[in-house]
Amino acid sequence: MASRQSGPGVDETSGLGSLPEPTAYAETAGHTRPSADSPATKRTPEDPPLRNPALYAQTDHFRERLHQQGRYVSVPIVSEAITDGQIRWNTTDGWRFALLKDGIRYVVVVSDTETHSPVVVTGWTEVDDWETAIDSDRWHDTDVHTIKLRADLSDNHDAQIPDLIRPRIVSRPFDIGDHRVTTEAGNGSVGCVDCGGRFRSKAELARRHCRS
């Protein structure tokens, strides 16, 4: 079961403090005839997710990601993805919203069958079109390289991937596990700016604590 922080809908959240039960959900949960904007009393995994951001609370996992450098996921983006993004089903994570902006895809995973109210479980970014993203005014080159590097490390969690790390140029540290890492073109590993450790896989980053 997903750990959750109850709260106002994601589009109403102005800060990162503790959150009460979503008002919109509390008002609609008792309806006997669910509409497109009101959750049914008993929803199943086959039911498409609701399009109203005001109904969604946030899991602890998602809230942690809001703090992390290099995630590029925000409350307004999540609200827009829920309202306007494509709905997709994934056999591992369940329902997702996908929102494409200037070559970068935002992915937002939601759930409403294992919690008392709909929740935003997690979110991330991935490169959909490299050239479009690089040429866009929205994204700095470092942003695009960071998104690609993070995705490659996550997609190959246990494998060492020096060949995928070498093309990346990331001068601004981003968070993975306990570490804040960067890399330069030609390097086959990422380096932690705090402890000086060098890593070639996400598994290594997860195993070793930063000794800064």
XYZ file of N, CA and C in Angstrom:
636
model
N 0.842 -1.192 0.000
C 0.000 0.000 0.000
C 0.873 1.237 0.000
N 0.497 2.196 -0.792
C 1.305 3.399 -0.896
C 1.214 4.216 0.373
N 2.368 4.703 0.842
C 2.372 5.635 1.959
C 1.914 6.981 1.451
N 1.042 7.662 2.191
C 0.484 8.884 1.652
C 0.509 10.001 2.672
N 0.609 11.216 2.159
C 0.387 12.409 2.948
C -0.919 12.992 2.457
N -1.939 13.038 3.325
C -3.205 13.592 2.884
C -3.056 15.082 2.698
N -3.896 15.667 1.859
C -3.730 17.091 1.658
C -4.697 17.662 0.673
N -4.632 18.985 0.461
C -5.437 19.582 -0.581
C -5.001 19.033 -1.913
N -5.799 19.240 -2.933
C -5.417 18.761 -4.244
C -4.069 19.307 -4.643
N -3.398 18.592 -5.545
C -2.048 19.000 -5.903
C -2.015 20.396 -6.497
N -3.112 20.825 -7.132
C -3.095 22.161 -7.716
C -3.355 23.249 -6.690
N -3.674 22.869 -5.455
C -3.920 23.853 -4.409
C -2.744 23.980 -3.459
N -1.724 23.149 -3.638
C -0.615 23.114 -2.699
C 0.338 24.261 -2.967
N 0.491 25.154 -1.988
C 1.385 26.294 -2.161
C 2.754 26.041 -1.569
N 2.848 25.102 -0.640
C 4.123 24.823 -0.012
C 4.317 23.347 0.181
N 5.264 22.976 1.058
C 5.599 21.575 1.249
C 5.339 21.140 2.680
N 4.411 21.803 3.362
C 4.086 21.431 4.724
C 3.171 20.228 4.767
N 2.713 19.870 5.977
C 1.801 18.744 6.103
C 0.471 19.096 5.464
N -0.218 18.093 4.940
C -1.410 18.317 4.139
C -2.602 17.566 4.710
N -3.785 18.211 4.842
C -4.989 17.520 5.302
C -5.671 16.751 4.176
N -6.748 16.044 4.489
C -7.494 15.282 3.481
C -7.998 16.212 2.385
N -7.882 15.810 1.102
C -8.362 16.669 0.022
C -9.838 17.003 0.196
N -10.156 18.286 0.239
C -11.537 18.718 0.436
C -12.434 18.211 -0.675
N -11.948 18.311 -1.908
C -12.767 17.889 -3.043
C -13.113 16.413 -2.947
N -12.159 15.606 -2.479
C -12.430 14.175 -2.349
C -13.454 13.925 -1.245
N -13.280 14.603 -0.123
C -14.204 14.411 0.989
C -15.629 14.775 0.593
N -15.768 15.789 -0.254
C -17.094 16.235 -0.661
C -17.739 15.292 -1.665
N -16.902 14.588 -2.451
C -17.461 13.757 -3.514
C -17.503 12.279 -3.165
N -16.744 11.859 -2.157
C -16.637 10.432 -1.860
C -17.976 9.831 -1.472
N -18.881 10.648 -0.918
C -20.163 10.128 -0.492
C -21.215 10.109 -1.578
N -20.893 10.610 -2.763
C -21.867 10.620 -3.846
C -22.198 9.199 -4.282
N -23.457 8.916 -4.490
C -23.851 7.576 -4.908
C -23.692 7.389 -6.402
N -23.645 8.486 -7.163
C -23.473 8.391 -8.603
C -22.201 9.122 -9.002
N -21.091 8.408 -9.128
C -19.834 9.075 -9.459
C -19.887 9.680 -10.848
N -19.264 10.847 -10.980
C -19.147 11.502 -12.276
C -17.697 11.470 -12.698
N -17.376 12.161 -13.795
C -15.991 12.191 -14.272
C -15.076 12.868 -13.273
N -15.647 13.722 -12.396
C -14.836 14.455 -11.435
C -15.000 13.950 -10.014
N -15.718 12.871 -9.813
C -15.901 12.362 -8.457
C -15.608 10.877 -8.418
N -14.739 10.424 -7.487
C -14.352 9.019 -7.443
C -15.486 8.127 -6.982
N -15.552 6.933 -7.527
C -16.539 5.962 -7.076
C -16.141 5.441 -5.710
N -17.116 4.879 -4.974
C -16.822 4.333 -3.662
C -15.825 3.187 -3.780
N -16.011 2.323 -4.772
C -15.103 1.210 -5.003
C -14.549 1.314 -6.418
N -13.276 1.680 -6.518
C -12.645 1.759 -7.826
C -11.701 0.584 -7.990
N -11.545 0.126 -9.211
C -10.685 -1.010 -9.503
C -9.510 -0.539 -10.344
N -8.452 -1.350 -10.441
C -7.307 -0.960 -11.269
C -7.660 -0.724 -12.732
N -8.789 -1.281 -13.180
C -9.190 -1.097 -14.573
C -9.824 0.271 -14.823
N -10.231 0.963 -13.764
C -10.858 2.273 -13.931
C -9.802 3.321 -14.255
N -9.967 4.075 -15.355
C -8.999 5.135 -15.677
C -8.924 6.157 -14.546
N -7.766 6.770 -14.344
C -7.614 7.739 -13.255
C -8.435 8.997 -13.493
N -8.747 9.675 -12.418
C -9.567 10.881 -12.467
C -8.759 12.063 -12.992
N -9.454 12.977 -13.669
C -8.800 14.109 -14.327
C -8.810 15.384 -13.479
N -9.262 15.303 -12.251
C -9.361 16.487 -11.404
C -8.191 16.529 -10.425
N -7.208 17.425 -10.613
C -6.049 17.470 -9.710
C -6.423 17.749 -8.262
N -7.561 18.407 -8.031
C -7.962 18.752 -6.669
C -8.275 17.522 -5.825
N -8.474 16.372 -6.465
C -8.803 15.156 -5.730
C -7.571 14.422 -5.205
N -6.386 14.793 -5.681
C -5.192 13.996 -5.409
C -4.385 14.529 -4.231
N -4.018 13.613 -3.333
C -3.034 13.901 -2.298
C -1.664 13.447 -2.804
N -0.649 13.537 -1.950
C 0.720 13.225 -2.355
C 1.312 12.150 -1.446
N 2.005 11.184 -2.027
C 2.730 10.210 -1.218
C 4.012 10.839 -0.682
N 4.554 10.228 0.364
C 5.836 10.685 0.901
C 6.915 10.637 -0.180
N 6.880 9.588 -0.986
C 7.891 9.420 -2.033
C 7.855 10.590 -3.011
N 6.665 10.976 -3.433
C 6.557 12.094 -4.357
C 7.028 13.392 -3.707
N 6.664 13.607 -2.460
C 7.052 14.833 -1.771
C 8.570 14.939 -1.636
N 9.238 13.807 -1.422
C 10.697 13.812 -1.361
C 11.290 14.249 -2.697
N 10.681 13.822 -3.777
C 11.206 14.168 -5.099
C 11.066 15.661 -5.398
N 10.092 16.308 -4.803
C 9.944 17.741 -5.014
C 11.157 18.508 -4.504
N 11.855 17.938 -3.529
C 13.014 18.599 -2.931
C 14.305 18.330 -3.701
N 14.336 17.310 -4.536
C 15.596 16.834 -5.094
C 16.002 17.588 -6.353
N 17.271 17.999 -6.381
C 17.822 18.679 -7.547
C 17.863 17.718 -8.737
N 17.455 18.207 -9.897
C 17.550 17.402 -11.104
C 16.354 16.527 -11.393
N 15.249 16.711 -10.661
C 14.038 15.931 -10.916
C 13.129 16.618 -11.934
N 13.054 17.940 -11.866
C 12.249 18.740 -12.795
C 10.753 18.442 -12.697
N 10.320 17.920 -11.558
C 8.902 17.654 -11.329
C 8.401 18.647 -10.286
N 7.270 19.277 -10.560
C 6.713 20.270 -9.651
C 5.216 20.044 -9.504
N 4.627 20.663 -8.493
C 3.186 20.549 -8.282
C 2.398 21.098 -9.474
N 2.729 22.283 -10.012
C 1.977 22.766 -11.186
C 2.071 21.830 -12.391
N 3.248 21.241 -12.609
C 3.407 20.315 -13.732
C 2.546 19.078 -13.527
N 2.502 18.569 -12.305
C 1.668 17.402 -12.016
C 0.200 17.721 -12.275
N -0.237 18.892 -11.844
C -1.627 19.292 -12.086
C -1.934 19.355 -13.577
N -1.007 19.921 -14.343
C -1.212 20.017 -15.789
C -1.224 18.637 -16.441
N -0.355 17.748 -15.960
C -0.323 16.390 -16.511
C -1.634 15.659 -16.240
N -2.167 15.808 -15.029
C -3.429 15.153 -14.692
C -4.569 15.702 -15.547
N -4.560 16.994 -15.773
C -5.642 17.634 -16.523
C -5.534 17.401 -18.024
N -4.313 17.539 -18.570
C -4.151 17.577 -20.023
C -3.286 16.458 -20.603
N -2.597 15.688 -19.758
C -1.670 14.687 -20.273
C -2.364 13.451 -20.825
N -1.600 12.657 -21.555
C -2.093 11.376 -22.047
C -2.178 10.387 -20.893
N -3.193 9.540 -20.907
C -3.336 8.494 -19.895
C -2.764 7.200 -20.462
N -1.890 6.582 -19.686
C -1.258 5.339 -20.125
C -1.320 4.303 -19.009
N -1.379 3.032 -19.408
C -1.352 1.941 -18.441
C -0.014 1.238 -18.523
N 0.601 0.992 -17.368
C 1.864 0.274 -17.296
C 1.686 -0.906 -16.356
N 2.132 -2.085 -16.780
C 1.891 -3.287 -15.979
C 2.648 -3.270 -14.657
N 3.697 -2.459 -14.562
C 4.473 -2.371 -13.322
C 3.910 -1.329 -12.372
N 3.684 -0.118 -12.884
C 3.282 1.001 -12.029
C 1.789 1.276 -12.036
N 1.059 0.758 -13.015
C -0.359 1.083 -13.122
C -0.575 2.296 -14.010
N -1.517 3.158 -13.613
C -1.887 4.301 -14.446
C -0.865 5.425 -14.358
N -0.612 6.019 -15.527
C 0.305 7.150 -15.621
C -0.331 8.251 -16.461
N 0.028 9.478 -16.128
C -0.229 10.606 -17.010
C 1.100 10.999 -17.645
N 1.089 11.294 -18.935
C 2.304 11.704 -19.640
C 2.055 13.047 -20.315
N 2.943 14.000 -20.047
C 2.821 15.351 -20.591
C 4.118 15.710 -21.301
N 4.019 16.093 -22.567
C 5.198 16.398 -23.373
C 5.364 17.905 -23.513
N 6.574 18.386 -23.180
C 6.882 19.808 -23.310
C 8.269 19.979 -23.914
N 8.316 20.478 -25.148
C 9.577 20.831 -25.801
C 10.603 19.701 -25.746
N 10.176 18.513 -26.125
C 11.093 17.390 -26.232
C 11.287 16.582 -24.965
N 10.738 17.040 -23.838
C 10.858 16.326 -22.566
C 9.482 15.846 -22.130
N 9.403 14.582 -21.737
C 8.144 14.010 -21.273
C 8.135 13.943 -19.745
N 7.088 14.499 -19.151
C 6.839 14.331 -17.722
C 5.945 13.110 -17.539
N 6.309 12.237 -16.618
C 5.513 11.048 -16.323
C 5.069 11.122 -14.865
N 3.769 11.003 -14.634
C 3.199 11.088 -13.292
C 2.412 9.810 -13.022
N 2.818 9.060 -12.003
C 2.159 7.811 -11.634
C 1.162 8.093 -10.519
N -0.068 7.605 -10.694
C -1.119 7.847 -9.705
C -1.771 6.528 -9.299
N -2.490 6.572 -8.180
C -3.223 5.399 -7.703
C -4.433 5.863 -6.913
N -5.515 5.094 -6.993
C -6.669 5.414 -6.146
C -7.419 4.159 -5.709
N -6.743 3.010 -5.787
C -7.396 1.766 -5.373
C -6.820 1.193 -4.087
N -5.667 1.683 -3.620
C -5.041 1.158 -2.411
C -4.968 2.192 -1.298
N -5.545 3.359 -1.500
C -5.500 4.428 -0.511
C -6.901 4.991 -0.320
N -7.077 5.795 0.726
C -8.390 6.350 1.033
C -8.819 7.400 0.017
N -7.863 8.004 -0.662
C -8.171 8.988 -1.697
C -7.156 8.829 -2.818
N -7.422 9.391 -3.991
C -6.429 9.329 -5.069
C -5.122 9.985 -4.629
N -4.006 9.417 -5.056
C -2.706 9.959 -4.683
C -1.786 10.035 -5.892
N -0.883 11.006 -5.850
C 0.239 11.054 -6.776
C 1.348 10.220 -6.151
N 1.710 9.126 -6.808
C 2.681 8.187 -6.245
C 4.108 8.663 -6.485
N 4.409 9.034 -7.725
C 5.759 9.475 -8.066
C 5.717 10.185 -9.413
N 6.839 10.731 -9.804
C 6.926 11.410 -11.089
C 8.371 11.554 -11.518
N 8.579 11.626 -12.826
C 9.932 11.798 -13.340
C 9.875 12.418 -14.736
N 11.046 12.693 -15.286
C 11.156 13.227 -16.639
C 11.997 12.294 -17.489
N 11.759 12.324 -18.796
C 12.559 11.545 -19.731
C 12.639 12.289 -21.057
N 13.720 12.058 -21.780
C 13.925 12.736 -23.061
C 13.115 12.020 -24.135
N 12.213 12.755 -24.765
C 11.431 12.213 -25.876
C 12.091 12.527 -27.207
N 12.565 13.762 -27.371
C 13.220 14.186 -28.613
C 14.426 15.044 -28.237
N 15.622 14.478 -28.408
C 16.846 15.151 -27.973
C 17.027 16.504 -28.650
N 16.920 16.553 -29.960
C 17.168 17.796 -30.694
C 16.164 18.877 -30.316
N 14.908 18.492 -30.190
C 13.885 19.468 -29.809
C 14.173 20.042 -28.431
N 14.558 19.176 -27.503
C 14.848 19.632 -26.142
C 16.073 20.547 -26.113
N 17.131 20.174 -26.815
C 18.357 20.973 -26.830
C 18.111 22.343 -27.453
N 17.280 22.391 -28.488
C 17.015 23.651 -29.192
C 15.973 24.519 -28.491
N 15.308 23.968 -27.485
C 14.220 24.687 -26.829
C 14.740 25.747 -25.866
N 13.991 26.846 -25.755
C 14.314 27.863 -24.754
C 13.952 27.404 -23.344
N 13.098 26.402 -23.240
C 12.675 25.912 -21.931
C 13.801 25.195 -21.195
N 14.649 24.476 -21.948
C 15.642 23.609 -21.334
C 17.057 24.086 -21.624
N 17.883 24.127 -20.580
C 19.315 24.336 -20.748
C 19.938 22.995 -21.133
N 21.073 23.042 -21.829
C 21.736 21.790 -22.212
C 21.998 20.896 -21.004
N 22.384 21.509 -19.882
C 22.646 20.730 -18.669
C 21.400 19.992 -18.203
N 20.233 20.624 -18.342
C 18.986 19.964 -17.955
C 18.761 18.702 -18.779
N 18.946 18.816 -20.081
C 18.687 17.679 -20.968
C 19.675 16.548 -20.688
N 20.945 16.901 -20.500
C 21.948 15.880 -20.175
C 21.641 15.225 -18.827
N 21.197 16.021 -17.863
C 20.859 15.481 -16.542
C 19.701 14.499 -16.635
N 18.657 14.877 -17.357
C 17.488 14.008 -17.504
C 17.875 12.699 -18.184
N 18.688 12.786 -19.227
C 19.111 11.582 -19.943
C 20.001 10.699 -19.075
N 20.928 11.311 -18.349
C 21.830 10.535 -17.496
C 21.067 9.842 -16.380
N 20.157 10.568 -15.737
C 19.378 9.956 -14.663
C 18.556 8.780 -15.193
N 17.953 8.954 -16.369
C 17.146 7.883 -16.955
C 18.001 6.661 -17.279
N 19.191 6.885 -17.836
C 20.068 5.763 -18.174
C 20.499 5.003 -16.922
N 20.815 5.731 -15.852
C 21.194 5.070 -14.606
C 20.031 4.267 -14.028
N 18.828 4.821 -14.099
C 17.656 4.127 -13.553
C 17.275 2.915 -14.396
N 17.354 3.059 -15.715
C 16.959 1.966 -16.607
C 17.936 0.796 -16.561
N 19.162 1.063 -16.104
C 20.190 0.017 -16.014
C 20.708 -0.049 -14.579
N 19.788 -0.201 -13.645
C 20.077 -0.006 -12.225
C 21.302 -0.774 -11.741
N 21.393 -2.044 -12.062
C 22.462 -2.886 -11.521
C 23.695 -2.962 -12.412
N 23.597 -2.461 -13.627
C 24.700 -2.585 -14.582
C 25.593 -1.348 -14.559
N 26.877 -1.557 -14.758
C 27.794 -0.446 -14.950
C 27.657 0.044 -16.394
N 27.514 1.363 -16.563
C 27.195 1.901 -17.894
C 28.169 3.016 -18.304
N 29.474 2.754 -18.303
C 30.422 3.817 -18.674
C 30.183 4.385 -20.069
N 29.750 3.539 -21.017
C 29.537 4.018 -22.383
C 28.355 4.982 -22.480
N 27.386 4.838 -21.580
C 26.246 5.752 -21.578
C 26.540 7.018 -20.779
N 27.482 6.939 -19.858
C 27.839 8.106 -19.050
C 28.778 9.039 -19.815
N 29.689 8.487 -20.615
C 30.729 9.290 -21.273
C 30.199 10.462 -22.106
N 29.090 10.325 -22.834
C 28.635 11.472 -23.641
C 28.011 12.604 -22.819
N 27.703 12.362 -21.570
C 26.952 13.333 -20.777
C 27.851 14.433 -20.219
N 27.299 15.651 -20.207
C 27.979 16.825 -19.647
C 27.045 17.431 -18.608
N 27.347 17.202 -17.343
C 26.490 17.671 -16.255
C 27.361 18.408 -15.248
N 27.343 19.729 -15.313
C 28.175 20.541 -14.424
C 27.451 20.933 -13.140
N 26.126 20.859 -13.145
C 25.341 21.209 -11.962
C 24.965 19.926 -11.219
N 25.365 19.777 -9.961
C 25.100 18.527 -9.235
C 23.609 18.211 -9.149
N 23.282 16.929 -9.282
C 21.919 16.481 -9.040
C 21.948 15.296 -8.088
N 20.823 15.063 -7.422
C 20.758 14.099 -6.328
C 20.446 12.693 -6.820
N 21.261 11.739 -6.377
C 20.953 10.312 -6.516
C 21.355 9.650 -5.209
N 20.390 9.072 -4.511
C 20.675 8.502 -3.205
C 21.191 9.573 -2.258
N 22.298 9.265 -1.568
C 22.908 10.231 -0.653
C 23.860 11.187 -1.362
N 24.050 11.005 -2.651
C 25.108 11.711 -3.362
C 24.573 12.837 -4.248
N 25.447 13.821 -4.480
C 25.193 14.880 -5.461
C 26.272 14.739 -6.527
N 25.859 14.373 -7.736
C 26.833 13.946 -8.731
C 26.878 14.872 -9.939
N 28.048 14.867 -10.581
C 28.271 15.551 -11.850
C 29.103 14.621 -12.730
N 29.287 15.029 -13.983
C 30.203 14.299 -14.855
C 30.613 15.203 -16.005
N 31.734 14.860 -16.632
C 32.238 15.603 -17.780
C 32.298 14.677 -18.986
N 32.259 15.266 -20.168
C 32.338 14.476 -21.394
C 33.611 13.636 -21.390
N 33.460 12.361 -21.690
C 34.603 11.460 -21.733
C 34.793 10.647 -20.477
N 34.215 11.094 -19.359
C 34.312 10.318 -18.121
C 33.342 9.143 -18.175
N 33.813 7.991 -17.742
C 32.960 6.810 -17.735
C 32.274 6.575 -16.410
N 32.277 7.589 -15.545
C 31.622 7.467 -14.248
C 31.135 8.843 -13.820
N 30.215 8.850 -12.861
C 29.783 10.106 -12.251
C 30.525 10.265 -10.937
N 30.737 11.523 -10.529
C 31.465 11.776 -9.297
C 30.639 12.575 -8.317
N 30.715 12.204 -7.049
C 30.015 12.939 -6.001
C 30.842 14.164 -5.617
N 30.224 15.332 -5.645
C 30.947 16.568 -5.345
C 31.217 16.715 -3.852
N 30.579 15.903 -3.024
C 30.753 16.003 -1.577
C 31.785 15.022 -1.031
N 31.706 13.758 -1.453
C 32.624 12.756 -0.895
C 33.719 12.339 -1.863
N 33.607 12.738 -3.131
C 34.630 12.403 -4.108
C 34.515 11.014 -4.694
N 33.494 10.259 -4.318
C 33.323 8.909 -4.842
C 33.008 8.905 -6.323
N 33.435 7.843 -7.014
C 33.159 7.665 -8.436
C 32.263 6.439 -8.604
N 31.273 6.549 -9.485
C 30.268 5.501 -9.612
C 29.906 5.291 -11.082
N 29.655 4.019 -11.426
C 29.273 3.680 -12.795
C 27.876 3.071 -12.877
N 27.196 2.957 -11.752
C 25.842 2.398 -11.767
C 25.024 3.022 -10.652
N 23.712 2.955 -10.802
C 22.833 3.457 -9.753
C 22.906 2.568 -8.521
N 23.122 1.270 -8.731
C 23.242 0.356 -7.597
C 24.417 0.750 -6.706
N 25.542 1.137 -7.311
C 26.697 1.574 -6.526
C 26.366 2.846 -5.752
N 25.660 3.756 -6.386
C 25.263 4.998 -5.721
C 24.346 4.719 -4.534
N 23.490 3.712 -4.679
C 22.554 3.381 -3.604
C 23.250 2.668 -2.447
N 24.264 1.857 -2.762
C 24.933 1.067 -1.714
C 25.850 1.909 -0.834
N 26.541 2.854 -1.440
C 27.562 3.610 -0.710
C 27.002 4.924 -0.186
N 27.112 5.115 1.114
C 26.661 6.361 1.720
C 27.705 7.452 1.493
N 27.230 8.664 1.327
C 28.134 9.796 1.155
C 28.828 10.080 2.482
N 30.151 10.202 2.447
C 30.927 10.403 3.673
C 31.357 11.862 3.834
N 30.622 12.760 3.240
C 30.987 14.173 3.346
C 30.738 14.696 4.758
